[in-house]
Amino acid sequence: MEDTSMDKPSYDKINGHDAEWTLQDPLKEDDPEMYELLIKERNRQKRGLELIASENFASKAVLQTLGSCLNNKYSEGYPGVRYYGGNEVIDDIERLCQKRALEVYDLDPEKWGVNVQPYSGSPANFAVYTGVVEPHGRIMGLDLPDGGHLTHGFFTEKKKISATSIFFESMPYKVNPESGLIDYEKLQDNAKLFKPKLIIAGVSCYSRHIDYATMRTIADENGSLLLADMAHISGLVAAKVIPSPFDHCDIVTTTTHKTLRGPRSGMIFYRKGVRKTLNNGKQVMYDLEEKINGAVFPGLQGGPHNHAIGAVAVALQQAKRPAFRTYCEQVISNAKTMSDELISRGYTIATGGTDNHLILLDLRPIGLDGNRAEKVLEAVSIACNKNTCPGDKSALKPGGLRLGAPALTSRKFINNHFVKVVEYIHRGIQLTQEIKAASGPTLKEFKNTLYNDPNFGDKIKVLREEVEEFAAQFPLPGETLP
Ligand SMILES: *Cc1c(COP(=O)(O)O)cnc(C)c1O
C-alpha cells in the first residue's frame, strides 16, 4: 500500500506523543472559559452607558488589525534599520503609520517627525523625559488633582508616587480654585523661579481649551521645551474642531485609543530641522529626533507592537475622513448638551461648561462627593469616574464626577439621547442622596446600605433595568466575536 504520511503530516502523534494542537480552533472551542468572559464583557459594554472620558469603541477594522498576524513579528529598530530579518512588510506598515500621522495633523515632514512605537501614553511621556531631560532635571505639569496626569509628576508629603517625580524633579502648576481655569500667571511666576527644562501642556480632566501660545511664551522666557500631551483630545485635534498644539510646541505626545478611537498605543511627534537663525545668520538645528527615538528604542522599549502600529495606521486613515469630523463635532455637541441639561437641573459644572469632550460635574454644592455618586451610577450601569474639583482639599474625597461623550457618540448617540442620559444620571444622584441620608457617615457604611439594604435594592434594580434597556438599543461598534 502507498505511504501518504509524507504528503499529509498527521498531528495526532508526533514521536508517539499526543499533539492535538492545531492552533486553528476558534476561541469558543479552544478556551470556552475565556470566551465566556469576553461575551460577558461585551454584554456589559453593550447594556451600559459608558461615560468614562478616556474610553472609546474602536472600529472593527482597527480590532481586526490588532488581532492579526502582525502580533507575531519582532522588529526592534526602525524602518530600514532592524535587528531582525523579515521586516520588509513591517517597515512598510510603520512608514505608512508615520506618514498618516503627519498627514492627519497637517505636519510638514521637513519640520516634524513622529515615533509610533510607544506602547501607550505613559511610556511615550517617559520616553520624552528620558530623551530630553537629564536625570533629576526639572519638569512642570498641571497638578493631578487639578486635571493633570500622573505621568506629569505627582508626589505627596509622604511619598513620590509618579516615576516622573522619582527620576526627575516635578513642580505642579494649578487651576484657579474659583474659576477652575489654568492659572497661567502663577505658572509664569513659578516657572521663572523653577526654570524647568520641560513644561507640559496637557490634561486628563479639563473642559476648556489650553492656551498654547501663552505656554509657549512662558517656556521661551525660561529656555524650556514645551511638550503638549494631547492624549485625551488627539481625535478632536485631528478633526480640527479644537485648537491644535502643533503651532506652538516642540514635542507632542498622545495616546491613540481615546478620542482618536484607535488601538491602545502611543505616539511622539517632535520638531526637526532649523530651530532658529541667529543674528550672525548661523542656524541652530533641533536635536530632538535622535534623542527621542533613542529613548524609545533602545532606551526604554524592546520590540514594537506591530499589531498596534498597524491598527493605529487604520485609525489615522479613518480620522482623515469627513465622517470622523462629523463624529468629533457631535462629541463636543453632546458634551455641551450634557453640561446644559445638568445646569438646567440646578447642578454645578466646573468652569461653567465645556469646549471639548468632557465635563466635570461638581457635586459639593449639593452636599455629595464623587465616591458615592460613582458607586451608585456604577450599580445602575452608568460608568464614569470620580474626580477632584477645583479647590478640593483631599484627593481621597473627590468632589465630583468626570463625564465624557466620546464612547457613546461612537454608538451614535446624539443630543436628544444625551438628554435622556442626563435624566438617568440625575435619578442616580437623587438615589445617592437618599442612600446617604439613610446610612452612616462613612463610605463603608454608605456602600453597605447601597449593596445590602433591600429598600434601595429595588430602586437600584428599576433604574438599572431602564438604563440597560435604553443602552442596548444602540449597536456596539467593532463587534468581532461570533
Ligand atoms: C490617558 C493619558 C495618558 C496615559 O495614557 P496610557 O495609555 O493610559 O498610558 C497620558 N497623558 C494624559 C494627559 C492622559 O490623559
Tab-separated table of C-alpha atoms and ligand atoms in Angstrom:
chain	number	residue	atom	x	y	z
A	1	MET	CA	0.000	0.000	0.000
A	2	GLU	CA	1.136	3.521	-0.770
A	3	ASP	CA	2.512	5.562	2.149
A	4	THR	CA	0.939	9.033	2.118
A	5	SER	CA	2.199	10.164	5.516
A	6	MET	CA	4.868	12.352	3.915
A	7	ASP	CA	2.288	14.284	1.856
A	8	LYS	CA	-0.116	14.842	4.673
A	9	PRO	CA	1.585	15.132	8.053
A	10	SER	CA	-0.531	13.926	10.919
A	11	TYR	CA	-0.552	15.997	14.073
A	12	ASP	CA	-2.291	13.278	16.004
A	13	LYS	CA	1.029	11.755	17.032
A	14	ILE	CA	4.489	13.256	16.962
A	15	ASN	CA	7.148	10.828	18.125
A	16	GLY	CA	4.394	8.842	19.755
A	17	HIS	CA	3.070	11.755	21.827
A	18	ASP	CA	-0.349	13.334	21.510
A	19	ALA	CA	-0.064	16.508	19.528
A	20	GLU	CA	-3.557	17.777	19.143
A	21	TRP	CA	-2.701	21.424	18.888
A	22	THR	CA	-3.998	22.691	15.634
A	23	LEU	CA	-3.735	26.368	16.681
A	24	GLN	CA	-6.785	26.822	14.485
A	25	ASP	CA	-9.672	26.335	16.868
A	26	PRO	CA	-11.784	29.416	17.446
A	27	LEU	CA	-11.580	30.856	20.941
A	28	LYS	CA	-15.023	29.490	21.725
A	29	GLU	CA	-13.707	25.923	21.383
A	30	ASP	CA	-10.092	26.435	22.414
A	31	ASP	CA	-10.817	28.275	25.651
A	32	PRO	CA	-14.532	28.340	26.496
A	33	GLU	CA	-13.796	29.878	29.891
A	34	MET	CA	-12.129	32.928	28.363
A	35	TYR	CA	-14.743	33.059	25.625
A	36	GLU	CA	-17.460	33.291	28.264
A	37	LEU	CA	-15.650	36.153	29.950
A	38	LEU	CA	-15.305	38.001	26.642
A	39	ILE	CA	-19.012	37.582	25.954
A	40	LYS	CA	-19.768	38.803	29.469
A	41	GLU	CA	-17.639	41.892	28.991
A	42	ARG	CA	-19.083	42.535	25.542
A	43	ASN	CA	-22.588	42.382	27.015
A	44	ARG	CA	-21.587	44.673	29.868
A	45	GLN	CA	-20.311	47.192	27.345
A	46	LYS	CA	-23.480	46.889	25.314
A	47	ARG	CA	-26.040	47.373	28.064
A	48	GLY	CA	-24.167	50.115	29.937
A	49	LEU	CA	-23.819	53.848	29.433
A	50	GLU	CA	-20.097	54.481	29.001
A	51	LEU	CA	-19.230	57.994	30.119
A	52	ILE	CA	-15.587	57.438	31.050
A	53	ALA	CA	-13.970	60.308	29.170
A	54	SER	CA	-10.811	58.387	28.212
A	55	GLU	CA	-12.645	55.427	26.686
A	56	ASN	CA	-13.980	54.751	23.239
A	57	PHE	CA	-15.144	51.921	20.989
A	58	ALA	CA	-12.601	51.027	18.322
A	59	SER	CA	-13.863	50.045	14.887
A	60	LYS	CA	-13.965	46.543	13.506
A	61	ALA	CA	-11.125	47.354	11.074
A	62	VAL	CA	-8.956	48.526	13.972
A	63	LEU	CA	-9.735	45.430	16.045
A	64	GLN	CA	-9.110	43.112	13.097
A	65	THR	CA	-5.661	44.591	12.557
A	66	LEU	CA	-4.983	44.360	16.269
A	67	GLY	CA	-5.914	40.690	16.312
A	68	SER	CA	-3.806	39.846	13.274
A	69	CYS	CA	-0.533	38.115	12.336
A	70	LEU	CA	1.267	41.419	12.968
A	71	ASN	CA	1.309	40.286	16.587
A	72	ASN	CA	3.849	37.612	15.660
A	73	LYS	CA	6.728	39.704	14.391
A	74	TYR	CA	9.823	41.021	16.164
A	75	SER	CA	11.248	44.197	14.648
A	76	GLU	CA	13.491	46.005	17.144
A	77	GLY	CA	14.888	49.096	15.493
A	78	TYR	CA	13.269	51.434	12.974
A	79	PRO	CA	12.165	51.041	9.327
A	80	GLY	CA	15.252	50.156	7.280
A	81	VAL	CA	17.417	49.551	10.351
A	82	ARG	CA	16.133	46.497	12.200
A	83	TYR	CA	17.818	43.957	14.430
A	84	TYR	CA	15.673	41.158	12.940
A	85	GLY	CA	15.112	39.841	9.434
A	86	GLY	CA	11.844	39.538	7.594
A	87	ASN	CA	10.711	43.087	8.224
A	88	GLU	CA	10.014	44.319	4.670
A	89	VAL	CA	6.286	44.428	5.254
A	90	ILE	CA	6.595	45.654	8.832
A	91	ASP	CA	8.750	48.527	7.540
A	92	ASP	CA	6.010	49.464	5.089
A	93	ILE	CA	3.412	49.325	7.860
A	94	GLU	CA	5.406	51.516	10.237
A	95	ARG	CA	6.212	54.020	7.472
A	96	LEU	CA	2.547	54.131	6.449
A	97	CYS	CA	1.574	54.789	10.049
A	98	GLN	CA	4.144	57.605	10.319
A	99	LYS	CA	3.016	59.158	7.030
A	100	ARG	CA	-0.636	59.097	8.044
A	101	ALA	CA	0.192	60.501	11.481
A	102	LEU	CA	1.895	63.522	9.918
A	103	GLU	CA	-0.902	63.946	7.355
A	104	VAL	CA	-3.703	63.811	9.910
A	105	TYR	CA	-2.156	66.730	11.782
A	106	ASP	CA	-1.102	68.639	8.618
A	107	LEU	CA	2.581	68.401	9.511
A	108	ASP	CA	5.393	69.084	7.049
A	109	PRO	CA	7.758	66.050	7.092
A	110	GLU	CA	10.665	68.500	6.793
A	111	LYS	CA	9.676	70.090	10.097
A	112	TRP	CA	8.169	67.246	12.104
A	113	GLY	CA	8.927	63.607	12.700
A	114	VAL	CA	6.930	61.014	14.601
A	115	ASN	CA	7.721	57.896	16.607
A	116	VAL	CA	4.797	55.470	16.537
A	117	GLN	CA	6.392	52.770	18.696
A	118	PRO	CA	5.466	53.828	22.269
A	119	TYR	CA	3.362	51.099	23.851
A	120	SER	CA	0.933	53.626	25.294
A	121	GLY	CA	0.623	57.210	26.511
A	122	SER	CA	2.574	56.765	29.738
A	123	PRO	CA	5.627	55.153	28.094
A	124	ALA	CA	5.503	57.887	25.421
A	125	ASN	CA	5.795	60.584	28.088
A	126	PHE	CA	8.550	58.761	29.935
A	127	ALA	CA	10.482	58.363	26.692
A	128	VAL	CA	10.299	62.129	26.134
A	129	TYR	CA	11.616	62.854	29.623
A	130	THR	CA	14.333	60.226	29.209
A	131	GLY	CA	15.364	61.741	25.895
A	132	VAL	CA	15.344	65.462	26.610
A	133	VAL	CA	15.539	65.935	30.387
A	134	GLU	CA	18.675	64.874	32.273
A	135	PRO	CA	18.241	62.701	35.427
A	136	HIS	CA	16.668	64.911	38.130
A	137	GLY	CA	16.074	67.617	35.566
A	138	ARG	CA	13.038	69.814	36.146
A	139	ILE	CA	9.538	69.308	34.751
A	140	MET	CA	6.349	71.337	35.270
A	141	GLY	CA	2.909	69.881	34.575
A	142	LEU	CA	-0.674	70.521	35.664
A	143	ASP	CA	-1.252	69.070	39.131
A	144	LEU	CA	-3.064	65.722	39.168
A	145	PRO	CA	-5.981	66.917	41.380
A	146	ASP	CA	-6.376	69.899	39.029
A	147	GLY	CA	-6.842	67.779	35.904
A	148	GLY	CA	-3.271	66.782	35.024
A	149	HIS	CA	-1.998	63.236	34.521
A	150	LEU	CA	0.080	61.065	36.866
A	151	THR	CA	2.884	60.914	34.315
A	152	HIS	CA	3.256	64.709	34.512
A	153	GLY	CA	4.612	64.199	38.037
A	154	PHE	CA	2.916	63.520	41.342
A	155	PHE	CA	4.135	63.299	44.921
A	156	THR	CA	2.736	63.789	48.411
A	157	GLU	CA	4.379	64.805	51.706
A	158	LYS	CA	4.986	61.139	52.353
A	159	LYS	CA	5.875	59.695	49.006
A	160	LYS	CA	6.893	60.264	45.422
A	161	ILE	CA	4.097	58.499	43.574
A	162	SER	CA	4.843	59.014	39.888
A	163	ALA	CA	8.126	57.754	38.425
A	164	THR	CA	8.312	61.198	36.813
A	165	SER	CA	8.799	62.600	40.316
A	166	ILE	CA	11.224	59.836	41.340
A	167	PHE	CA	13.631	60.151	38.422
A	168	PHE	CA	13.041	63.847	37.683
A	169	GLU	CA	12.100	66.860	39.799
A	170	SER	CA	8.487	67.844	39.192
A	171	MET	CA	6.722	71.029	40.204
A	172	PRO	CA	2.999	71.309	39.588
A	173	TYR	CA	1.052	74.287	38.347
A	174	LYS	CA	-2.607	74.625	39.218
A	175	VAL	CA	-6.047	75.831	38.228
A	176	ASN	CA	-7.630	78.823	39.911
A	177	PRO	CA	-9.817	77.308	42.674
A	178	GLU	CA	-12.706	79.710	41.900
A	179	SER	CA	-12.783	79.748	38.103
A	180	GLY	CA	-11.388	76.261	37.553
A	181	LEU	CA	-9.211	77.678	34.760
A	182	ILE	CA	-5.466	77.080	34.468
A	183	ASP	CA	-3.645	79.814	36.394
A	184	TYR	CA	-1.155	80.868	33.722
A	185	GLU	CA	0.068	83.851	35.747
A	186	LYS	CA	1.140	81.719	38.661
A	187	LEU	CA	2.687	79.220	36.253
A	188	GLN	CA	4.655	82.104	34.759
A	189	ASP	CA	5.888	83.277	38.179
A	190	ASN	CA	6.817	79.788	39.338
A	191	ALA	CA	8.484	78.847	36.055
A	192	LYS	CA	10.727	81.910	36.457
A	193	LEU	CA	11.878	80.547	39.816
A	194	PHE	CA	11.972	76.832	38.978
A	195	LYS	CA	13.481	77.191	35.481
A	196	PRO	CA	12.116	73.857	34.221
A	197	LYS	CA	13.767	72.017	31.382
A	198	LEU	CA	10.318	70.980	30.177
A	199	ILE	CA	6.815	72.395	30.576
A	200	ILE	CA	3.837	70.160	29.813
A	201	ALA	CA	0.586	71.454	28.353
A	202	GLY	CA	-1.815	68.575	28.703
A	203	VAL	CA	-4.816	67.430	30.673
A	204	SER	CA	-6.914	64.422	31.617
A	205	CYS	CA	-9.755	66.331	33.187
A	206	TYR	CA	-10.139	69.886	31.936
A	207	SER	CA	-13.044	71.035	29.807
A	208	ARG	CA	-11.574	74.187	28.288
A	209	HIS	CA	-9.090	74.927	25.524
A	210	ILE	CA	-5.452	75.172	26.537
A	211	ASP	CA	-3.724	78.481	25.772
A	212	TYR	CA	-0.695	77.038	23.981
A	213	ALA	CA	0.523	80.477	22.840
A	214	THR	CA	0.789	81.695	26.431
A	215	MET	CA	2.530	78.496	27.457
A	216	ARG	CA	4.990	78.977	24.577
A	217	THR	CA	5.780	82.460	25.886
A	218	ILE	CA	6.377	81.077	29.373
A	219	ALA	CA	8.591	78.298	28.001
A	220	ASP	CA	10.633	80.785	25.967
A	221	GLU	CA	11.135	83.077	28.963
A	222	ASN	CA	12.891	80.219	30.726
A	223	GLY	CA	14.583	78.343	27.918
A	224	SER	CA	12.181	75.430	28.494
A	225	LEU	CA	10.962	72.918	25.964
A	226	LEU	CA	7.191	72.859	25.537
A	227	LEU	CA	5.515	69.446	25.389
A	228	ALA	CA	1.832	69.094	24.601
A	229	ASP	CA	0.331	65.845	25.865
A	230	MET	CA	-2.858	65.687	23.798
A	231	ALA	CA	-3.777	62.153	24.930
A	232	HIS	CA	-7.423	62.975	25.579
A	233	ILE	CA	-8.029	65.356	22.722
A	234	SER	CA	-5.942	63.975	19.847
A	235	GLY	CA	-9.052	62.947	17.915
A	236	LEU	CA	-10.558	66.415	18.295
A	237	VAL	CA	-7.278	67.983	17.154
A	238	ALA	CA	-7.145	65.634	14.146
A	239	ALA	CA	-10.702	66.652	13.233
A	240	LYS	CA	-9.725	70.334	13.648
A	241	VAL	CA	-12.626	71.049	15.962
A	242	ILE	CA	-10.389	72.421	18.745
A	243	PRO	CA	-7.091	74.386	18.657
A	244	SER	CA	-4.001	72.423	17.636
A	245	PRO	CA	-0.938	72.334	19.893
A	246	PHE	CA	1.440	71.821	16.965
A	247	ASP	CA	1.816	75.528	16.120
A	248	HIS	CA	3.358	76.266	19.493
A	249	CYS	CA	5.034	73.146	20.844
A	250	ASP	CA	8.391	71.416	20.402
A	251	ILE	CA	7.081	67.939	21.163
A	252	VAL	CA	3.587	66.452	21.170
A	253	THR	CA	2.705	63.104	22.766
A	254	THR	CA	-0.570	61.263	22.557
A	255	THR	CA	-2.426	58.067	23.198
A	256	THR	CA	-4.310	56.634	20.251
A	257	HIS	CA	-7.259	54.978	21.980
A	258	LYS	CA	-9.150	57.916	23.478
A	259	THR	CA	-10.885	60.422	21.165
A	260	LEU	CA	-8.671	59.194	18.291
A	261	ARG	CA	-10.541	55.863	18.570
A	262	GLY	CA	-7.664	53.573	17.667
A	263	PRO	CA	-5.949	50.687	19.468
A	264	ARG	CA	-4.185	51.202	22.803
A	265	SER	CA	-0.869	52.732	21.799
A	266	GLY	CA	1.130	55.963	21.869
A	267	MET	CA	2.908	58.409	19.558
A	268	ILE	CA	5.546	61.104	19.963
A	269	PHE	CA	5.800	63.973	17.474
A	270	TYR	CA	8.974	66.067	17.565
A	271	ARG	CA	10.183	69.096	15.665
A	272	LYS	CA	13.153	68.757	13.352
A	273	GLY	CA	15.158	70.949	11.000
A	274	VAL	CA	16.036	74.560	11.810
A	275	ARG	CA	15.147	75.665	15.349
A	276	LYS	CA	16.198	79.305	14.906
A	277	THR	CA	18.504	81.547	12.918
A	278	LEU	CA	20.911	83.649	14.993
A	279	ASN	CA	21.738	87.328	14.283
A	280	ASN	CA	25.001	86.275	12.645
A	281	GLY	CA	22.989	84.119	10.251
A	282	LYS	CA	24.015	80.858	11.877
A	283	GLN	CA	21.288	78.253	12.047
A	284	VAL	CA	20.544	76.330	15.199
A	285	MET	CA	19.070	72.908	14.480
A	286	TYR	CA	16.651	70.823	16.531
A	287	ASP	CA	18.242	67.761	18.116
A	288	LEU	CA	15.047	66.081	19.284
A	289	GLU	CA	14.835	63.322	16.685
A	290	GLU	CA	17.825	61.227	17.803
A	291	LYS	CA	17.154	61.900	21.475
A	292	ILE	CA	13.535	60.810	21.359
A	293	ASN	CA	13.941	57.872	19.001
A	294	GLY	CA	16.914	56.658	21.047
A	295	ALA	CA	14.917	56.947	24.255
A	296	VAL	CA	12.056	54.827	22.877
A	297	PHE	CA	14.429	52.227	21.410
A	298	PRO	CA	16.929	51.069	22.595
A	299	GLY	CA	16.463	53.262	25.684
A	300	LEU	CA	13.205	52.007	27.128
A	301	GLN	CA	11.424	49.560	24.875
A	302	GLY	CA	12.117	46.335	23.035
A	303	GLY	CA	10.127	45.011	20.101
A	304	PRO	CA	7.479	47.355	18.734
A	305	HIS	CA	3.870	46.195	18.971
A	306	ASN	CA	3.370	45.901	15.238
A	307	HIS	CA	-0.252	44.844	15.564
A	308	ALA	CA	-0.895	48.093	17.441
A	309	ILE	CA	1.101	50.168	14.939
A	310	GLY	CA	-0.884	48.660	12.073
A	311	ALA	CA	-4.136	49.378	13.893
A	312	VAL	CA	-3.045	52.973	14.629
A	313	ALA	CA	-2.488	53.421	10.892
A	314	VAL	CA	-6.054	52.233	10.271
A	315	ALA	CA	-7.463	54.620	12.883
A	316	LEU	CA	-5.470	57.523	11.426
A	317	GLN	CA	-6.870	56.845	7.962
A	318	GLN	CA	-10.375	56.834	9.458
A	319	ALA	CA	-9.595	60.105	11.241
A	320	LYS	CA	-8.884	61.798	7.903
A	321	ARG	CA	-12.411	61.140	6.652
A	322	PRO	CA	-15.224	63.710	6.825
A	323	ALA	CA	-17.222	61.210	8.883
A	324	PHE	CA	-14.652	61.485	11.664
A	325	ARG	CA	-15.020	65.254	11.739
A	326	THR	CA	-18.785	64.785	11.986
A	327	TYR	CA	-18.165	62.380	14.858
A	328	CYS	CA	-15.925	64.844	16.709
A	329	GLU	CA	-18.349	67.741	16.200
A	330	GLN	CA	-21.070	65.554	17.657
A	331	VAL	CA	-18.842	64.590	20.602
A	332	ILE	CA	-18.462	68.263	21.538
A	333	SER	CA	-22.122	68.989	20.909
A	334	ASN	CA	-23.128	66.041	23.096
A	335	ALA	CA	-20.807	67.175	25.893
A	336	LYS	CA	-22.401	70.632	25.725
A	337	THR	CA	-25.875	69.106	25.884
A	338	MET	CA	-24.826	67.129	28.939
A	339	SER	CA	-23.497	70.308	30.546
A	340	ASP	CA	-26.563	72.425	29.645
A	341	GLU	CA	-29.015	69.782	30.828
A	342	LEU	CA	-27.244	69.343	34.152
A	343	ILE	CA	-27.058	73.105	34.667
A	344	SER	CA	-30.774	73.452	33.894
A	345	ARG	CA	-31.431	70.844	36.600
A	346	GLY	CA	-29.523	73.039	39.061
A	347	TYR	CA	-26.154	71.279	39.005
A	348	THR	CA	-22.755	72.986	39.027
A	349	ILE	CA	-20.276	72.332	36.213
A	350	ALA	CA	-16.629	73.268	36.832
A	351	THR	CA	-15.603	76.258	34.652
A	352	GLY	CA	-19.324	76.665	33.866
A	353	GLY	CA	-19.356	74.403	30.819
A	354	THR	CA	-17.184	72.768	28.192
A	355	ASP	CA	-15.319	73.360	24.932
A	356	ASN	CA	-14.375	69.724	24.409
A	357	HIS	CA	-15.458	66.128	25.000
A	358	LEU	CA	-15.906	66.145	28.775
A	359	ILE	CA	-17.415	67.944	31.727
A	360	LEU	CA	-16.562	67.987	35.411
A	361	LEU	CA	-19.732	67.811	37.485
A	362	ASP	CA	-19.124	69.435	40.882
A	363	LEU	CA	-21.265	67.686	43.499
A	364	ARG	CA	-20.044	69.656	46.506
A	365	PRO	CA	-22.796	72.314	46.262
A	366	ILE	CA	-25.431	69.581	46.808
A	367	GLY	CA	-23.514	68.053	49.690
A	368	LEU	CA	-22.316	64.973	47.789
A	369	ASP	CA	-18.966	63.643	46.655
A	370	GLY	CA	-17.660	61.695	43.690
A	371	ASN	CA	-17.009	58.443	45.563
A	372	ARG	CA	-20.628	57.846	46.499
A	373	ALA	CA	-22.170	59.032	43.243
A	374	GLU	CA	-19.744	56.927	41.183
A	375	LYS	CA	-20.694	53.783	43.115
A	376	VAL	CA	-24.430	54.326	42.705
A	377	LEU	CA	-24.107	55.131	38.999
A	378	GLU	CA	-21.994	52.013	38.536
A	379	ALA	CA	-24.747	49.989	40.191
A	380	VAL	CA	-27.212	51.285	37.589
A	381	SER	CA	-24.837	50.569	34.658
A	382	ILE	CA	-23.611	54.134	34.145
A	383	ALA	CA	-19.801	54.213	34.038
A	384	CYS	CA	-17.883	57.376	34.920
A	385	ASN	CA	-15.041	58.496	37.212
A	386	LYS	CA	-14.970	60.302	40.496
A	387	ASN	CA	-12.689	63.315	40.147
A	388	THR	CA	-11.311	66.082	42.298
A	389	CYS	CA	-12.846	69.507	41.664
A	390	PRO	CA	-11.051	72.862	41.701
A	391	GLY	CA	-10.203	73.714	45.306
A	392	ASP	CA	-10.683	70.178	46.668
A	393	LYS	CA	-8.575	69.732	49.776
A	394	SER	CA	-8.160	65.954	49.604
A	395	ALA	CA	-7.791	63.554	46.717
A	396	LEU	CA	-9.374	60.917	48.970
A	397	LYS	CA	-12.695	62.744	48.857
A	398	PRO	CA	-13.033	63.950	45.257
A	399	GLY	CA	-15.880	66.443	44.927
A	400	GLY	CA	-17.239	65.463	41.553
A	401	LEU	CA	-17.589	63.276	38.512
A	402	ARG	CA	-15.833	63.378	35.153
A	403	LEU	CA	-18.301	62.668	32.355
A	404	GLY	CA	-17.208	62.205	28.748
A	405	ALA	CA	-19.103	61.898	25.475
A	406	PRO	CA	-16.649	60.104	23.085
A	407	ALA	CA	-17.699	56.498	23.702
A	408	LEU	CA	-21.468	56.927	23.492
A	409	THR	CA	-21.087	59.185	20.467
A	410	SER	CA	-19.318	56.272	18.745
A	411	ARG	CA	-22.522	54.352	19.440
A	412	LYS	CA	-24.331	57.102	17.503
A	413	PHE	CA	-25.857	58.861	20.490
A	414	ILE	CA	-26.952	62.379	19.531
A	415	ASN	CA	-28.179	65.298	21.628
A	416	ASN	CA	-31.653	64.029	22.492
A	417	HIS	CA	-30.125	60.744	23.659
A	418	PHE	CA	-27.813	62.689	25.943
A	419	VAL	CA	-30.844	64.495	27.391
A	420	LYS	CA	-32.045	61.047	28.397
A	421	VAL	CA	-28.588	60.117	29.710
A	422	VAL	CA	-28.662	63.191	31.955
A	423	GLU	CA	-32.082	62.180	33.246
A	424	TYR	CA	-30.624	58.806	34.281
A	425	ILE	CA	-27.596	60.483	35.877
A	426	HIS	CA	-29.920	62.813	37.773
A	427	ARG	CA	-32.005	59.909	39.062
A	428	GLY	CA	-28.801	58.118	40.091
A	429	ILE	CA	-27.674	61.178	42.009
A	430	GLN	CA	-31.057	61.505	43.703
A	431	LEU	CA	-30.707	57.886	44.797
A	432	THR	CA	-27.222	58.704	46.091
A	433	GLN	CA	-28.783	61.454	48.234
A	434	GLU	CA	-31.388	59.059	49.615
A	435	ILE	CA	-28.861	56.339	50.382
A	436	LYS	CA	-26.528	58.828	52.008
A	437	ALA	CA	-29.340	60.103	54.229
A	438	ALA	CA	-30.191	56.538	55.286
A	439	SER	CA	-26.654	55.337	56.003
A	440	GLY	CA	-23.896	56.171	58.473
A	441	PRO	CA	-21.316	58.864	57.727
A	442	THR	CA	-18.515	56.652	56.372
A	443	LEU	CA	-18.100	55.478	52.800
A	444	LYS	CA	-18.070	51.921	54.084
A	445	GLU	CA	-21.473	52.363	55.693
A	446	PHE	CA	-22.751	54.009	52.535
A	447	LYS	CA	-21.636	51.047	50.424
A	448	ASN	CA	-23.167	48.634	52.881
A	449	THR	CA	-26.540	50.371	52.543
A	450	LEU	CA	-26.165	50.610	48.767
A	451	TYR	CA	-25.420	46.928	48.261
A	452	ASN	CA	-27.358	45.301	51.112
A	453	ASP	CA	-30.425	47.372	52.002
A	454	PRO	CA	-33.396	45.761	50.221
A	455	ASN	CA	-35.316	49.054	50.029
A	456	PHE	CA	-32.642	50.500	47.833
A	457	GLY	CA	-32.020	47.193	46.083
A	458	ASP	CA	-35.366	47.502	44.346
A	459	LYS	CA	-34.899	51.137	43.385
A	460	ILE	CA	-31.441	50.393	42.002
A	461	LYS	CA	-32.818	47.488	40.018
A	462	VAL	CA	-35.624	49.537	38.472
A	463	LEU	CA	-33.268	52.268	37.326
A	464	ARG	CA	-30.612	49.815	36.146
A	465	GLU	CA	-33.088	47.900	34.023
A	466	GLU	CA	-34.331	51.093	32.440
A	467	VAL	CA	-30.789	52.238	31.697
A	468	GLU	CA	-29.835	48.885	30.228
A	469	GLU	CA	-32.887	48.636	28.047
A	470	PHE	CA	-32.172	52.092	26.697
A	471	ALA	CA	-28.451	51.465	26.093
A	472	ALA	CA	-28.897	48.042	24.497
A	473	GLN	CA	-30.817	49.615	21.595
A	474	PHE	CA	-27.586	51.125	20.309
A	475	PRO	CA	-25.294	48.736	18.434
A	476	LEU	CA	-21.785	48.262	19.746
A	477	PRO	CA	-19.138	49.144	17.140
A	478	GLY	CA	-16.260	46.824	16.403
A	479	GLU	CA	-18.036	43.553	17.077
A	480	THR	CA	-15.531	40.745	16.399
A	481	LEU	CA	-16.905	37.896	18.489
A	482	PRO	CA	-19.035	35.303	16.708
B	1	LIG	C1	-4.514	58.774	29.369
B	1	LIG	C2	-3.396	59.742	29.494
B	1	LIG	C3	-2.060	59.333	29.469
B	1	LIG	C4	-1.628	57.897	29.609
B	1	LIG	O1	-2.032	57.033	28.697
B	1	LIG	P1	-1.982	55.448	28.981
B	1	LIG	O2	-2.203	54.927	27.610
B	1	LIG	O3	-3.060	55.167	29.947
B	1	LIG	O4	-0.632	55.121	29.492
B	1	LIG	C5	-1.076	60.305	29.453
B	1	LIG	N1	-1.386	61.612	29.481
B	1	LIG	C6	-2.654	62.043	29.535
B	1	LIG	C7	-2.915	63.509	29.561
B	1	LIG	C8	-3.698	61.126	29.565
B	1	LIG	O5	-4.957	61.573	29.664
